[in-house]
mmCIF file of C-alpha atoms in Angstrom:
data_model
loop_
_atom_site.group_PDB
_atom_site.id
_atom_site.type_symbol
_atom_site.label_atom_id
_atom_site.label_comp_id
_atom_site.label_asym_id
_atom_site.label_seq_id
_atom_site.Cartn_x
_atom_site.Cartn_y
_atom_site.Cartn_z
ATOM 1 C CA MET A 1 131.109 143.614 92.793
ATOM 2 C CA GLY A 2 129.812 140.261 93.871
ATOM 3 C CA ASN A 3 129.360 141.395 97.679
ATOM 4 C CA THR A 4 125.892 141.411 99.102
ATOM 5 C CA LEU A 5 124.657 142.826 102.160
ATOM 6 C CA GLN A 6 123.123 140.046 104.297
ATOM 7 C CA THR A 7 120.839 140.416 107.228
ATOM 8 C CA PRO A 8 121.728 138.610 110.647
ATOM 9 C CA LYS A 9 119.166 135.954 109.975
ATOM 10 C CA GLU A 10 120.656 135.228 106.628
ATOM 11 C CA ASN A 11 124.067 135.045 108.215
ATOM 12 C CA LEU A 12 122.730 132.756 111.098
ATOM 13 C CA ALA A 13 121.181 130.436 108.426
ATOM 14 C CA LYS A 14 124.368 130.178 106.345
ATOM 15 C CA GLU A 15 126.430 129.528 109.396
ATOM 16 C CA GLU A 16 124.115 126.795 110.689
ATOM 17 C CA GLU A 17 124.118 125.233 107.278
ATOM 18 C CA GLU A 18 127.923 125.221 107.149
ATOM 19 C CA GLU A 19 128.011 123.909 110.568
ATOM 20 C CA GLU A 20 125.509 121.211 109.627
ATOM 21 C CA GLU A 21 127.634 120.151 106.579
ATOM 22 C CA SER A 22 130.972 120.009 108.464
ATOM 23 C CA SER A 23 129.636 118.284 111.596
ATOM 24 C CA GLY A 24 128.116 115.393 109.564
ATOM 25 C CA SER A 25 125.147 114.592 107.500
ATOM 26 C CA SER A 26 122.454 114.034 110.234
ATOM 27 C CA PHE A 27 120.275 115.705 112.783
ATOM 28 C CA THR A 28 117.852 114.787 115.550
ATOM 29 C CA CYS A 29 114.379 115.779 114.958
ATOM 30 C CA GLU A 30 112.950 117.561 117.847
ATOM 31 C CA ILE A 31 109.493 116.124 117.225
ATOM 32 C CA CYS A 32 110.111 112.586 116.993
ATOM 33 C CA ILE A 33 113.484 112.399 118.558
ATOM 34 C CA GLU A 34 114.907 110.292 115.626
ATOM 35 C CA PRO A 35 118.126 110.763 113.853
ATOM 36 C CA MET A 36 117.565 111.920 110.310
ATOM 37 C CA ALA A 37 119.806 112.558 107.262
ATOM 38 C CA ALA A 38 120.418 116.271 106.693
ATOM 39 C CA SER A 39 118.735 116.198 103.458
ATOM 40 C CA LYS A 40 115.301 115.629 105.180
ATOM 41 C CA LYS A 41 115.562 118.718 107.342
ATOM 42 C CA PHE A 42 112.838 121.242 107.021
ATOM 43 C CA LYS A 43 113.770 124.752 106.151
ATOM 44 C CA ASN A 44 111.485 127.540 107.091
ATOM 45 C CA LYS A 45 112.692 130.131 104.628
ATOM 46 C CA ASN A 46 115.262 131.366 107.070
ATOM 47 C CA LEU A 47 112.494 132.434 109.608
ATOM 48 C CA CYS A 48 113.749 129.876 112.354
ATOM 49 C CA THR A 49 116.269 126.886 112.095
ATOM 50 C CA HIS A 50 114.823 124.381 114.371
ATOM 51 C CA PRO A 51 115.735 120.767 113.617
ATOM 52 C CA PHE A 52 112.455 119.107 112.328
ATOM 53 C CA SER A 53 112.074 116.428 109.737
ATOM 54 C CA GLN A 54 110.073 117.182 106.682
ATOM 55 C CA ASP A 55 107.883 114.277 107.493
ATOM 56 C CA CYS A 56 106.974 115.517 110.975
ATOM 57 C CA ILE A 57 106.292 118.959 109.855
ATOM 58 C CA ALA A 58 104.058 117.698 107.001
ATOM 59 C CA LYS A 59 102.099 115.792 109.736
ATOM 60 C CA TYR A 60 101.913 118.728 111.922
ATOM 61 C CA ILE A 61 100.529 120.928 109.167
ATOM 62 C CA GLN A 62 97.971 118.135 108.223
ATOM 63 C CA VAL A 63 96.634 118.105 111.842
ATOM 64 C CA LYS A 64 96.635 121.941 112.025
ATOM 65 C CA VAL A 65 94.780 122.350 108.723
ATOM 66 C CA GLN A 66 92.388 119.373 108.626
ATOM 67 C CA ASP A 67 91.479 119.006 112.188
ATOM 68 C CA ASP A 68 91.970 122.544 113.628
ATOM 69 C CA ASN A 69 91.316 124.531 110.431
ATOM 70 C CA THR A 70 93.983 126.836 111.392
ATOM 71 C CA ALA A 71 95.327 129.381 108.835
ATOM 72 C CA LYS A 72 98.538 130.651 110.372
ATOM 73 C CA ILE A 73 100.615 127.715 111.521
ATOM 74 C CA GLU A 74 103.162 128.522 114.189
ATOM 75 C CA CYS A 75 106.576 126.783 114.209
ATOM 76 C CA PRO A 76 106.372 123.849 116.702
ATOM 77 C CA GLY A 77 109.646 124.956 118.382
ATOM 78 C CA LEU A 78 109.353 125.794 122.011
ATOM 79 C CA GLU A 79 108.858 129.559 122.538
ATOM 80 C CA CYS A 80 109.148 130.348 118.707
ATOM 81 C CA ARG A 81 106.645 132.682 117.451
ATOM 82 C CA HIS A 82 107.424 132.375 113.737
ATOM 83 C CA ASP A 83 104.733 131.186 111.308
ATOM 84 C CA LEU A 84 105.535 128.333 108.966
ATOM 85 C CA ASP A 85 106.185 129.852 105.480
ATOM 86 C CA PRO A 86 103.471 128.125 103.313
ATOM 87 C CA PHE A 87 105.674 128.099 100.234
ATOM 88 C CA SER A 88 108.527 126.492 102.080
ATOM 89 C CA CYS A 89 105.954 123.797 103.034
ATOM 90 C CA GLU A 90 104.505 123.326 99.524
ATOM 91 C CA PRO A 91 106.968 120.737 98.389
ATOM 92 C CA ILE A 92 106.432 118.532 101.516
ATOM 93 C CA VAL A 93 102.740 118.343 101.758
ATOM 94 C CA PRO A 94 100.254 116.713 99.393
ATOM 95 C CA ALA A 95 98.818 119.167 96.779
ATOM 96 C CA SER A 96 95.194 118.648 98.061
ATOM 97 C CA LEU A 97 96.453 119.721 101.611
ATOM 98 C CA PHE A 98 98.243 122.625 100.406
ATOM 99 C CA SER A 99 95.328 123.892 98.346
ATOM 100 C CA LYS A 100 93.070 123.452 101.479
ATOM 101 C CA TRP A 101 95.551 125.436 103.495
ATOM 102 C CA CYS A 102 95.640 128.265 100.956
ATOM 103 C CA ASP A 103 91.709 128.319 101.113
ATOM 104 C CA VAL A 104 91.856 128.609 104.944
ATOM 105 C CA LEU A 105 94.464 131.416 104.589
ATOM 106 C CA CYS A 106 92.460 133.427 102.163
ATOM 107 C CA GLU A 107 89.167 132.841 104.263
ATOM 108 C CA ASP A 108 90.982 134.020 107.255
ATOM 109 C CA TYR A 109 92.278 137.032 105.514
ATOM 110 C CA VAL A 110 88.910 138.116 104.157
ATOM 111 C CA LEU A 111 87.061 137.544 107.317
ATOM 112 C CA GLY A 112 89.805 139.529 109.150
ATOM 113 C CA PHE A 113 88.457 142.754 107.729
ATOM 114 C CA GLU A 114 85.866 144.721 109.870
ATOM 115 C CA ARG A 115 84.343 146.429 106.897
ATOM 116 C CA SER A 116 83.984 145.339 103.291
ATOM 117 C CA TYR A 117 82.993 146.916 100.001
ATOM 118 C CA CYS A 118 79.855 146.356 98.583
ATOM 119 C CA PRO A 119 79.485 146.765 94.729
ATOM 120 C CA ASN A 120 75.723 147.355 94.783
ATOM 121 C CA THR A 121 74.842 150.630 96.208
ATOM 122 C CA ASN A 122 71.055 150.074 95.904
#
């Protein structure tokens, strides 16, 4: 009754979380190469599980949005092609930055269409 079917990504994420808990309460951030408490590890909605601190990811997003005006922000992991999930990032970035990122995402989405509907046919 309580059994649910899990995808391989969910299984991998759960295994890594269990391993992280059993191996200690710290990890090394791959951006700043500093040891961090496991509670400060960024989780990208089970898309990828690279060990990055929340602070480093927040700074990475800030640079991408404010300086580069980037909409879809890729994971900074080597050879990783997953995008960062905006809703996974919302709690770790300032509200103003998240709002600007959402604006950039919407603009990118709208400008991505080749044709658009015009309500005035005159």
